[in-house]
Coordinates of C-alpha atoms in Angstrom, one line a residue:
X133 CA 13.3 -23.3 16.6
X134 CA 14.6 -20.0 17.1
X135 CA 18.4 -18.9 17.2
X136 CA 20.0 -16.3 19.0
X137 CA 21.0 -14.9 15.6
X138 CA 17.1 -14.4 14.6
X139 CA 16.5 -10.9 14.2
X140 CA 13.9 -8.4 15.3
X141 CA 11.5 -7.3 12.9
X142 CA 9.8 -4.0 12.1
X143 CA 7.2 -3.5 9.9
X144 CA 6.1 0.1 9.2
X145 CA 3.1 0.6 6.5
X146 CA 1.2 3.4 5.5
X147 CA -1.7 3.4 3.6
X148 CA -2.4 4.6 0.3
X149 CA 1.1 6.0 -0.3
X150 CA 2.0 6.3 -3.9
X151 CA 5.6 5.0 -5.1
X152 CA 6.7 8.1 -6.2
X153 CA 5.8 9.8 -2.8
X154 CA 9.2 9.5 -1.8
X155 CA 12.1 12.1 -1.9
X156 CA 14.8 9.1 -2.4
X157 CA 12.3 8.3 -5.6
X158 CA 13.1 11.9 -7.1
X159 CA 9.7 13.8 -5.8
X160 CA 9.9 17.6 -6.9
X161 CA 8.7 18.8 -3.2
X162 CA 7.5 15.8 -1.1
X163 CA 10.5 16.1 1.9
X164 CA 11.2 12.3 3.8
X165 CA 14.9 12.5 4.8
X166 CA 14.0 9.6 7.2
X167 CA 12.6 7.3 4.8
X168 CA 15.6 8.5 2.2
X169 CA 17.5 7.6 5.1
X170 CA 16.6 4.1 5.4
X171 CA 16.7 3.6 1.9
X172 CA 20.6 4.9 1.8
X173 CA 21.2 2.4 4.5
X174 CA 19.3 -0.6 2.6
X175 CA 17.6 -1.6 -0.3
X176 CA 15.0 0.7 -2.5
X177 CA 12.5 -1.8 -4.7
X178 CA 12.0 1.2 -7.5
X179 CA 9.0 -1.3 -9.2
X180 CA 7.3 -2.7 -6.0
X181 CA 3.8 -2.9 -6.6
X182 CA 0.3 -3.8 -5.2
X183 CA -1.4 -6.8 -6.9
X184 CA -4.5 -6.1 -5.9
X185 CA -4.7 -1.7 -5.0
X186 CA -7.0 -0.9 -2.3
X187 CA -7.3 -1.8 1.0
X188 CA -8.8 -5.0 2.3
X189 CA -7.5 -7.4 -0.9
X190 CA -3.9 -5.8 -1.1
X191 CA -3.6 -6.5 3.3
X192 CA -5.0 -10.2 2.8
X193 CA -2.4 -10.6 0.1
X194 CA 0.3 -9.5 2.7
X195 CA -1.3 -11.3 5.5
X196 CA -0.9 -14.3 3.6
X197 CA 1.7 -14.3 0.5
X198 CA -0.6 -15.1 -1.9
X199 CA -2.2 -13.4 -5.2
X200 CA -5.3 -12.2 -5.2
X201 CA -6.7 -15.4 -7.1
X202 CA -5.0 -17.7 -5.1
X203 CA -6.4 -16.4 -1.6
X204 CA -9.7 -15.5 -3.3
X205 CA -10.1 -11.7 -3.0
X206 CA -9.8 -9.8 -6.3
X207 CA -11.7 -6.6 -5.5
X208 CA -12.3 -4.5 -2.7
X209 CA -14.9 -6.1 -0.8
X210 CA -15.4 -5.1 3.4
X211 CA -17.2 -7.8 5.8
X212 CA -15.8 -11.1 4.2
X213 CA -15.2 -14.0 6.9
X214 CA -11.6 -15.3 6.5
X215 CA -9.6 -18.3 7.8
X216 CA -6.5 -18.8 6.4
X217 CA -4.4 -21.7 7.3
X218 CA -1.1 -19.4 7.2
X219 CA -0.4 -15.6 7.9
X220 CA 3.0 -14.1 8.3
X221 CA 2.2 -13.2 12.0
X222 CA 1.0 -16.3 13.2
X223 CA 3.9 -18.7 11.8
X224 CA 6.4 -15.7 13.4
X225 CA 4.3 -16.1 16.5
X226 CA 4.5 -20.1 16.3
X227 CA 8.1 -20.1 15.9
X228 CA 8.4 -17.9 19.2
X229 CA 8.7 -14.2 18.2
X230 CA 6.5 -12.0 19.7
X231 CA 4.6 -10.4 17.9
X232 CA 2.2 -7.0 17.9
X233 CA -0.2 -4.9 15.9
X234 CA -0.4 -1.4 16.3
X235 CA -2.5 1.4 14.5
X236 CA -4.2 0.5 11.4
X237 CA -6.0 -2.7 11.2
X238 CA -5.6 -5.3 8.5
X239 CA -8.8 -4.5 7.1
X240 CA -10.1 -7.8 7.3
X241 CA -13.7 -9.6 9.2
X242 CA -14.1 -8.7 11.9
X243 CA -11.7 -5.6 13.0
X244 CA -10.7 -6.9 16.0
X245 CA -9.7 -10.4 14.6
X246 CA -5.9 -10.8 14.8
X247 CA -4.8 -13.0 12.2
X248 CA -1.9 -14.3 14.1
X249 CA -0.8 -11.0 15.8
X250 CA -0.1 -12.6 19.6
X251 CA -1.9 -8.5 20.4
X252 CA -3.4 -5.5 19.2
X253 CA -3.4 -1.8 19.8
X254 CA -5.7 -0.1 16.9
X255 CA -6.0 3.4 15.6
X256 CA -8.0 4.6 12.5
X257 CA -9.0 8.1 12.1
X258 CA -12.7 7.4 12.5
X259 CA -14.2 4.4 13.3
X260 CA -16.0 4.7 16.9
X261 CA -15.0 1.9 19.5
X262 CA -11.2 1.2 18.6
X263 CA -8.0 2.4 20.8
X264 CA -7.4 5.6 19.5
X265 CA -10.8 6.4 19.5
X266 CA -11.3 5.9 23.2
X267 CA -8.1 7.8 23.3
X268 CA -9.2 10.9 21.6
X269 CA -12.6 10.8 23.4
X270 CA -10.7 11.5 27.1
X271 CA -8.9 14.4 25.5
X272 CA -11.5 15.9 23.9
X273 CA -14.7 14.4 23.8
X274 CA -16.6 17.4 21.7
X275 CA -13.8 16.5 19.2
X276 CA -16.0 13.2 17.9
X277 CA -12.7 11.6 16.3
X278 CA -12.0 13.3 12.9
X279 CA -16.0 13.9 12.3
X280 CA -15.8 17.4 13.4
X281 CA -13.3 18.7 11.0
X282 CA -16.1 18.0 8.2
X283 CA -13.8 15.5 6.2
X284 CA -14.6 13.2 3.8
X285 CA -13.0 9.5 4.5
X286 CA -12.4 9.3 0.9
X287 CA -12.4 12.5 -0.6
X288 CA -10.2 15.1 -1.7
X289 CA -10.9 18.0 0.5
X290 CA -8.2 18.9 3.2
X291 CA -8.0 21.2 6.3
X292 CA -5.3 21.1 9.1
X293 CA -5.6 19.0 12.2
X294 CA -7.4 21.4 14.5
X295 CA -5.9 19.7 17.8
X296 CA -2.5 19.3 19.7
X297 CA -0.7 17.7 17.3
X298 CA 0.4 15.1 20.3
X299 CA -3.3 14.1 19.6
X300 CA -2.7 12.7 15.9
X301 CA -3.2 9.4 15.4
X302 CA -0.6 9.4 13.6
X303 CA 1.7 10.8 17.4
X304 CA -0.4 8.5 19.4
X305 CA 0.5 5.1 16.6
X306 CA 3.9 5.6 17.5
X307 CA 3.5 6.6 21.3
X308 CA 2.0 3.4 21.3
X309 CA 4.8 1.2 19.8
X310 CA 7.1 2.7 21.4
X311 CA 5.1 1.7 24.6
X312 CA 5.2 -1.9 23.3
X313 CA 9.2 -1.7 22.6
X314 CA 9.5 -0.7 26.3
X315 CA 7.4 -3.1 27.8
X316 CA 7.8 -6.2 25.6
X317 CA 9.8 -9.6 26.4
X318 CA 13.3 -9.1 25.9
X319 CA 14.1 -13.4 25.6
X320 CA 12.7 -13.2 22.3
X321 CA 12.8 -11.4 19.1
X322 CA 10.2 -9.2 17.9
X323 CA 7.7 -8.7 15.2
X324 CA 6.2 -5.6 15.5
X325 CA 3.7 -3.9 12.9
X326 CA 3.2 -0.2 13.0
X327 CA 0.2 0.8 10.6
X328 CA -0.3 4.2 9.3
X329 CA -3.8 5.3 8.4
X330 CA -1.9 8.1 6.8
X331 CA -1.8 9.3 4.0
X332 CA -5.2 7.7 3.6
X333 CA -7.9 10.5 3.8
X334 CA -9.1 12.5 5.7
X335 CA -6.7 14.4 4.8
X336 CA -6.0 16.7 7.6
X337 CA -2.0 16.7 8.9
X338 CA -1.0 19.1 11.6
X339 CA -0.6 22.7 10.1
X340 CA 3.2 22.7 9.9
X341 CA 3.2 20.0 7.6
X342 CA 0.3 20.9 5.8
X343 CA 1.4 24.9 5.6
X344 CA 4.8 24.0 4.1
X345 CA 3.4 22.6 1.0
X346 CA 1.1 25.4 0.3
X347 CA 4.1 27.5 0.4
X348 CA 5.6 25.7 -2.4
X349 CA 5.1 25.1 -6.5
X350 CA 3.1 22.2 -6.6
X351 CA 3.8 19.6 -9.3
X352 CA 0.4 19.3 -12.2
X353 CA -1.4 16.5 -12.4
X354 CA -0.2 14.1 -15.1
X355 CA -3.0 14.0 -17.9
X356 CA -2.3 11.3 -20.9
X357 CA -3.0 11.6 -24.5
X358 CA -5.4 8.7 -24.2
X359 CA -7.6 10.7 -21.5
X360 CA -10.7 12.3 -21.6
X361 CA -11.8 14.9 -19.2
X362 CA -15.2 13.9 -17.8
X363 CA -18.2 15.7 -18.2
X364 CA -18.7 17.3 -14.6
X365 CA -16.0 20.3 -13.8
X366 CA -15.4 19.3 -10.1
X367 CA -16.3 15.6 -8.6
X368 CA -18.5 15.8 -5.1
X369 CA -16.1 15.2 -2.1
X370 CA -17.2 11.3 -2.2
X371 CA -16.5 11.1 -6.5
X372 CA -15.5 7.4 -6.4
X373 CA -13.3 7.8 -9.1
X374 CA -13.6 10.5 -11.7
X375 CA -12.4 14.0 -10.8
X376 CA -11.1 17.6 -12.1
X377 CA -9.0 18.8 -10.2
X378 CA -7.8 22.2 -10.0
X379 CA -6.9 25.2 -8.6
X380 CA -7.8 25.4 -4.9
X381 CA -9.5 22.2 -4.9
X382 CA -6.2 20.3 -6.2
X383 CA -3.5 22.6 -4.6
X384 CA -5.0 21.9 -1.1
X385 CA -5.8 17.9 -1.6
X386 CA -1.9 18.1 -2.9
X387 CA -1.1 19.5 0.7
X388 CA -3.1 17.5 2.8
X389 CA -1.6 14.3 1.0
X390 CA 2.7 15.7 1.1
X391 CA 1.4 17.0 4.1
X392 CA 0.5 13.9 6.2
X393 CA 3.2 11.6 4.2
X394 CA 5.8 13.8 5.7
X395 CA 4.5 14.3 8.9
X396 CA 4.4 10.3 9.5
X397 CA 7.9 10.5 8.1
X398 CA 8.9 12.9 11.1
X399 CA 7.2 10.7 13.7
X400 CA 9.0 7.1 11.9
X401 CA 12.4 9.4 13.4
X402 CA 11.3 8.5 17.1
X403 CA 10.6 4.9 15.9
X404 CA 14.4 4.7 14.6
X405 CA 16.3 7.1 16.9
X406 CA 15.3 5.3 20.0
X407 CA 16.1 2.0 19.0
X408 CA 19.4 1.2 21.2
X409 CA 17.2 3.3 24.4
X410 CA 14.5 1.0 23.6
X411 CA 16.2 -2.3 24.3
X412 CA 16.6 -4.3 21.6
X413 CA 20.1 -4.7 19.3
X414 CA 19.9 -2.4 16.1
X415 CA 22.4 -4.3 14.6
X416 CA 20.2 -7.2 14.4
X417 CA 16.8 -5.7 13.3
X418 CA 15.3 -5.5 9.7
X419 CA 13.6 -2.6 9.3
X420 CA 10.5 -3.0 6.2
X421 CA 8.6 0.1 4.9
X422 CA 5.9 -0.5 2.4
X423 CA 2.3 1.1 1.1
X424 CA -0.7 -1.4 0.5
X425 CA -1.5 0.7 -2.5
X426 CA -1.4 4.3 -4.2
X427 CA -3.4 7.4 -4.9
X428 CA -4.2 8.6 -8.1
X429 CA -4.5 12.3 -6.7
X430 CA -5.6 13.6 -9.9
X431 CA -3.4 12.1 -12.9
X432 CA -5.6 11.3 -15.6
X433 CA -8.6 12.6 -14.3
X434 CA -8.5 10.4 -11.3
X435 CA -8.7 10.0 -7.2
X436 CA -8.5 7.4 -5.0
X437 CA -7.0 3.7 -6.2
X438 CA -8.5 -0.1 -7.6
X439 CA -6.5 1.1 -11.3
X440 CA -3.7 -0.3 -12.8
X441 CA -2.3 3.1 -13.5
X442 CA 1.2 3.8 -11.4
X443 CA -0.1 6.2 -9.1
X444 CA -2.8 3.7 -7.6
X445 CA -0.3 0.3 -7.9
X446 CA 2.6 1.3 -7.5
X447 CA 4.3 1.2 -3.7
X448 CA 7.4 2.5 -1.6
X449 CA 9.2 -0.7 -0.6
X450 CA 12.2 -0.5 1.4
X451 CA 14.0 -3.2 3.3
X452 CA 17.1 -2.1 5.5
X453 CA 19.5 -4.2 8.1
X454 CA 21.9 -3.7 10.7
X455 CA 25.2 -4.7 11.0
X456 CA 24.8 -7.9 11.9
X457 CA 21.9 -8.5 9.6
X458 CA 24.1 -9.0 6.4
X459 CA 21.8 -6.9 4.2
X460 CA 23.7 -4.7 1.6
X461 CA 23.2 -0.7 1.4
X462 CA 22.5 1.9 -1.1
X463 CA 20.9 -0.4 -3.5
X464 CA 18.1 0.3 -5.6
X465 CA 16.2 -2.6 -7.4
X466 CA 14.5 -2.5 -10.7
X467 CA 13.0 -5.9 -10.9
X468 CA 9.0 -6.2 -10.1
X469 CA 8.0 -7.4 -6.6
X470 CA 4.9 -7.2 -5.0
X471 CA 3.2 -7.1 -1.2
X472 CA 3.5 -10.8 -1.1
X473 CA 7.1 -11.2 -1.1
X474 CA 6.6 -9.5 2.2
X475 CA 5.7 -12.7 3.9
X476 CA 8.6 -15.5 2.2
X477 CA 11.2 -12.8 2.8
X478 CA 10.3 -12.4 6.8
X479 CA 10.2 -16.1 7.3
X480 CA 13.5 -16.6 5.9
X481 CA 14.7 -13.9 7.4
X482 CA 13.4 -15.8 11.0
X483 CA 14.4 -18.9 9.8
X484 CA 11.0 -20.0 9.3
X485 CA 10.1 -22.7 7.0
X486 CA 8.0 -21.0 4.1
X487 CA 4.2 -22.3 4.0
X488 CA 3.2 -24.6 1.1
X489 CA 0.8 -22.5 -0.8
X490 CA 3.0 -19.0 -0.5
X491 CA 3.2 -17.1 -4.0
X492 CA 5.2 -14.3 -2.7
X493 CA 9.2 -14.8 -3.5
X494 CA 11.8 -14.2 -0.5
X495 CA 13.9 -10.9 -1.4
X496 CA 16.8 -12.2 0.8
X497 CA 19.5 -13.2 -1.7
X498 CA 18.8 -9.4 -3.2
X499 CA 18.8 -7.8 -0.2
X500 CA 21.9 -9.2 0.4
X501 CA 23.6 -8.6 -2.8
X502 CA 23.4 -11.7 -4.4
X503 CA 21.8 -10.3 -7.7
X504 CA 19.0 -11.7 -10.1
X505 CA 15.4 -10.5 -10.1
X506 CA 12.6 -12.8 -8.2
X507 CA 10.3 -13.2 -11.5
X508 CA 10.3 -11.6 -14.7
X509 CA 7.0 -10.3 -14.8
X510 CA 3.5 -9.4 -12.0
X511 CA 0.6 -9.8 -12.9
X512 CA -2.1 -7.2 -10.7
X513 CA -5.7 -7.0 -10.9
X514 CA -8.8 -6.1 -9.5
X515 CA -12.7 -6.5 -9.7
X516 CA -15.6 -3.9 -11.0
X517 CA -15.6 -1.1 -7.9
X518 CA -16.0 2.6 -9.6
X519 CA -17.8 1.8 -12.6
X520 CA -18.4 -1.4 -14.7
X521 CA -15.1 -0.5 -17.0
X522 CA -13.0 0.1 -14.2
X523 CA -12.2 -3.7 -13.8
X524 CA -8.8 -4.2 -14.6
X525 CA -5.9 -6.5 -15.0
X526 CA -2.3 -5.4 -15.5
X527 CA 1.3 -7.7 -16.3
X528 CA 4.0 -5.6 -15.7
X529 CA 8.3 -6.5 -15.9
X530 CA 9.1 -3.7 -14.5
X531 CA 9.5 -1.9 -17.8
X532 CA 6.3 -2.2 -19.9
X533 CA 3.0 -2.6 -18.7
X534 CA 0.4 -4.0 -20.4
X535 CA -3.7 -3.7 -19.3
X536 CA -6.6 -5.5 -20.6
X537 CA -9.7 -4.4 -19.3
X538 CA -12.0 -7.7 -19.5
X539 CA -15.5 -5.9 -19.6
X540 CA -14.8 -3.8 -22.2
X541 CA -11.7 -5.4 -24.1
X542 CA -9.6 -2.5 -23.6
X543 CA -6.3 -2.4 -24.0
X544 CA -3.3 -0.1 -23.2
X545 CA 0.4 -0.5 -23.2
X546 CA 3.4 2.0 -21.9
X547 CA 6.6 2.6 -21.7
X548 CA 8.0 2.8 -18.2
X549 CA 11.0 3.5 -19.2
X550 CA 10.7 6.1 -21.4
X551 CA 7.5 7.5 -20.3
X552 CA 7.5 6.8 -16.5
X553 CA 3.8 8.6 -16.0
X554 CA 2.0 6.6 -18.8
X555 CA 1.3 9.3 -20.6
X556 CA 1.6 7.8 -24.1
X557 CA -0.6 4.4 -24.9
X558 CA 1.5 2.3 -27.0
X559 CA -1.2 -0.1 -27.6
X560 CA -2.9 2.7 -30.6
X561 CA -1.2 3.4 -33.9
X562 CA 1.5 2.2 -36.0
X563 CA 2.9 -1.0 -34.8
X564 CA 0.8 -1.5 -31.9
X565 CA -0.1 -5.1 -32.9
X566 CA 3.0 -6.6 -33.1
X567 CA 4.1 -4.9 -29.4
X568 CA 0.8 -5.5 -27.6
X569 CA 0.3 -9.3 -29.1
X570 CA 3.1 -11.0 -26.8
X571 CA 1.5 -9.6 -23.5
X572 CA -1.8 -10.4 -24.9
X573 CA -0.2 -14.4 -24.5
X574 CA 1.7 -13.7 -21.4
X575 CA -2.3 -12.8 -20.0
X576 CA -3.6 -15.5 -21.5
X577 CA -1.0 -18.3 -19.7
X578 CA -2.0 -16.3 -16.3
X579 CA -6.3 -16.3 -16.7
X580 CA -6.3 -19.5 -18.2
X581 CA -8.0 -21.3 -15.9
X582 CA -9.6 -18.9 -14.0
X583 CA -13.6 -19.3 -13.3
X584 CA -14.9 -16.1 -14.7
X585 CA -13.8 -17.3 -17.7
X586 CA -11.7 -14.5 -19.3
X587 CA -9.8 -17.0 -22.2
X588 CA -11.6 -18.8 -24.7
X589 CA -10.4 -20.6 -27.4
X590 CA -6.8 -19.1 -26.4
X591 CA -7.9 -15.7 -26.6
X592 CA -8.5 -13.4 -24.0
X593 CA -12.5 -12.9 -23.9
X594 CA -14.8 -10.0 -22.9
X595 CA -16.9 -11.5 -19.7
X596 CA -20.2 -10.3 -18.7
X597 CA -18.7 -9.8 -14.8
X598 CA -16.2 -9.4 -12.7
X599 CA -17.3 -10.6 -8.7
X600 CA -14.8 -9.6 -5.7
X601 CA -14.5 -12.5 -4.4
X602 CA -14.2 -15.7 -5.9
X603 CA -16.0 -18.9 -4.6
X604 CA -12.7 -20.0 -2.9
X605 CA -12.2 -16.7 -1.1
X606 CA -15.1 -16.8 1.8
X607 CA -14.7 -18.6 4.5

C-alpha cells in the first residue's frame, strides 16, 4: 500500500559507459558537470560494477536483482524467451506507481515485451520499426536511421551526427520523458526509466561535442605488462575484441565516445532543471544514474566489453535524494555493489516488500549515512563470446581483484589500489602463490555447485565449455 511519503523514482541509464567516464571520477578531459552535480548532491559508488558486462545479461540482472547464475544468463546471448516471476518495474507497478520505459530497451525477447513497465516509448539508434525510428523516418526519410552515416554498431570508427541535433536520439529520449512527466498521473508516484543508447556505438555525437574533444590531449590507452599486442596492426571496424589502436583511428573513437557521454550529460540538464515545471515534488524524488557495463576503448589491446578488466565492468553509479528523501550528500562509497542492488534498494525505497529470490542488497542505510558496506566481496562473470579464452570470472572487494579464466586456467590478480588500471599482474613472480591462493578458495565457495562443473575435488578445474545460458535461464 502506498503512502503519501513514497517517492518518485528516476532511473537514467546509459549504455556501455565506463566507471571512470565521469569528471566527479577524476577523468583528465571527459566534462559531466551535471552528473558531478548529482553526485555532489548524493552518493558516488566508486566500485559499482557489472556482474555480468554486456548488454542483454547485465539488464536481466537489473530487471530482476539477481546474479547471473541465479537468473540463468551468464553470457551475452540475444533472442532468449524470459519469464520472470519478479522485476523491479512490475512489483513498483503492483504496488501502484506508475511506471514508464523510455529510449533504450531492456534488451530482452522480444523487444517490445515490457517486463513490468505499465508502457513503453523506445529508441535505439538503428533497429527499423521502434519509436524513434518512425520518428526519424518523418524527418528525414533518405536519412535510413544511423545507416547512412556508414557506422559500425559495434565498432570503433566515429563521424559527427550529420542531422539537426534536435533529431538525436539521444534529444528525442528526453523530449520524450519529458512528454511523459507532463502528461502522467499526478495521484501517484512515479517510476520512470530513461535509457540511453549512448555511449554505445555508433559513435556519432553532434559535432559540438564531438569537436571539443578533438581539440584537446587525449589520454593513451592503458597497456599492461602482462599484454601482448596482437598480430594484426589495426582490427576491421567489427574486431570483436582485439584491436590497435592508434593515431587517427584511436583519437577519433576517443571523441566519438567523450563526445556522446557528454552530450547525454547536457540533455540529463533538461531532465533535472525542469523538475518543479514538470509537476512532481523534487524534494521527494530519488534520482539513480547507472551504466549496464563498460568499454574497453583500447586499454590492453581491447574494444568493446564481456572482460573482467575495469574498463568493460566497472560502472558510474550514483544515487541522489531531495530534501525530503533523507539521503545524505557528498558521499563517495568504496565498498563493491553491483546492478542488482538496483532492484532491493528501489523497493525499499517504495516501501515494497523485497521478492524472495532477490540477490541484489538495498543501498538505503548507506545512502542515508548509516555506514557499513553491503558485502565484502562480487563475484562477476561471463560465458565464451570473443574467443574461446575470453570466458571469464572475476571476485572483486573493491580493492583486489582476482580472475580465473576457466578454459584456460588463467589467472591474474591486481592491485586496485595501488594500480587503479591493472597494469601490473600480481598473480606472476615472487610471492604470487601465497596472495592469489585465498581468492583461489573464495572462487571455489562461489562455483561450487555450479553445473558446468568448474570445482573438482575442491579445486577450481579447467572445463571444456562455457554455454550462455544455463538450463534454468530459458523460459
Amino acid at each position: 500500500m502506498l503512502t503519501d511519503d513514497c517517492p518518485n523514482i528516476l532511473l537514467i541509464m546509459t549504455d556501455q559507459q565506463r566507471g571512470d567516464a565521469l569528471g566527479a571520477d577524476g577523468h583528465p578531459v571527459l566534462q559531466t558537470p551535471n552528473l558531478d552535480g548529482l553526485a555532489n548532491a548524493g552518493s558516488r559508488f566508486a566500485r559499482a560494477y557489472s556482474t555480468c558486462p554486456s548488454c542483454v545479461p547485465a539488464r536481466r540482472a537489473l530487471l530482476c536483482g539477481q546474479h547471473p547464475a541465479t537468473n540463468g544468463m551468464v553470457g551475452m546471448r540475444t533472442g532468449v524467451d524470459w519469464h520472470p516471476d519478479h522485476t523491479l518495474p512490475g512489483e513498483l507497478t503492483r504496488a501502484g506507481y506508475q511506471t514508464h520505459l523510455v529510449g533504450r530497451h531492456m534488451h530482452q525477447h522480444p523487444m517490445r515485451k515490457r517486463f513490468g513497465y505499465e508502457s513503453v516509448n523506445l529508441g535505439s539508434t538503428h533497429l527499423y520499426g521502434d519509436d524513434y525510428a518512425h520518428y526519424i523516418e518523418r524527418q528525414t526519410p533518405e536519412l535510413d536511421g544511423f545507416r547512412s552515416h556508414g557506422l559500425s554498431f559495434n565498432g570503433w570508427t566515429a563521424r559527427p551526427w550529420s542531422r539537426p541535433e534536435h533529431e538525436h536520439p539521444v534529444n528525442w529520449t528526453v523530449n520524450e520523458a519529458l512528454r511523459f512527466l507532463a502528461m502522467r498521473d499526478p495521484t501517484c508516484p512515479f517510476f520512470l526509466t530513461v535509457s540511453f543508447y549512448a555511449p554505445h556505438p555508433p559513435l556519432c555525437p553532434p559535432p559540438f561535442f564531438m569537436e571539443r574533444y578533438l581539440r584537446q590531449d587525449m589520454p593513451e590507452p592503458t597497456i599492461g605488462d602482462w599484454c601482448a599486442a596482437p598480430n594484426h596492426p589495426a582490427a576491421d571496424v567489427d574486431a570483436a575484441r582485439d584491436v590497435v589502436l592508434t593515431g587517427e583511428r584511436l583519437r577519433t573513437a576517443q571523441a566519438g565516445y567523450f563526445g556522446s557521454i557528454d552530450h547525454v550529460d547536457n540533455q540529463i540538464y533538461r531532465l533535472l532543471s525542469v523538475r518543479g515545471e514538470a509537476g512532481y515534488d523534487v524534494r521527494n524524488t530519488v534520482v539513480i544514474f547507472i551504466s549496464d557495463h563498460g568499454e574497453m576503448l583500447g586499454d590492453h589491446y581491447m574494444f568493446r566489453k564481456c572482460e573482467p578488466y575495469e574498463g568493460s565492468a566497472r560502472v558510474p553509479m550514483i544515487i541522489a535524494g531531495g530534501a525530503d528523501t533523507g539521503l545524505k550528500g557528498g558521499q563517495v562509497l568504496d565498498g563493491p555493489v553491483c546492478l542488482e542492488d538496483v532492484m532491493p534498494t528501489c523497493l525499499e525505497l517504495a516501501g515494497v516488500e523485497i521478492p524472495e529470490g532477490v540477490d541484489g542488497k538495498s543501498l538505503v542505510g548507506a545512502l542515508r549515512g548509516e555506514g557499513g558496506r553491503v558485502r565484502e566481496v562480487l563475484h562477476g562473470e561471463h560465458a565464451t563470446q570473443y574467443s574461446r579464452e575470453q570466458a571469464n570470472h572475476y571476485l572483486t572487494d573493491g580493492r583486489w581483484k582476482y580472475i580465473w579464466r576457466p578454459l584456460t586456467g588463467e589467472e591474474q590478480l591486481f592491485d586496485l589500489e595501488a594500480d587503479p588500471h591493472e597494469s601490473v599482474d600480481l598473480a606472476a613472480g615472487a610471492e604470487a602463490e601465497a596472495r592469489v591462493q585465498p581468492w583461489r578458495e573464495r572462487l571455489v565457495e562461489r562455483l561450487r555447485d555450479r553445473p558446468e562443473g568448474f570445482v573438482e575435488g575442491g579445486r577450481l578445474r579447467v572445463v571444456e565449455e562455457c554455454p550462455k545460458v544455463l538450463p534454468h535461464g530459458r523460459g
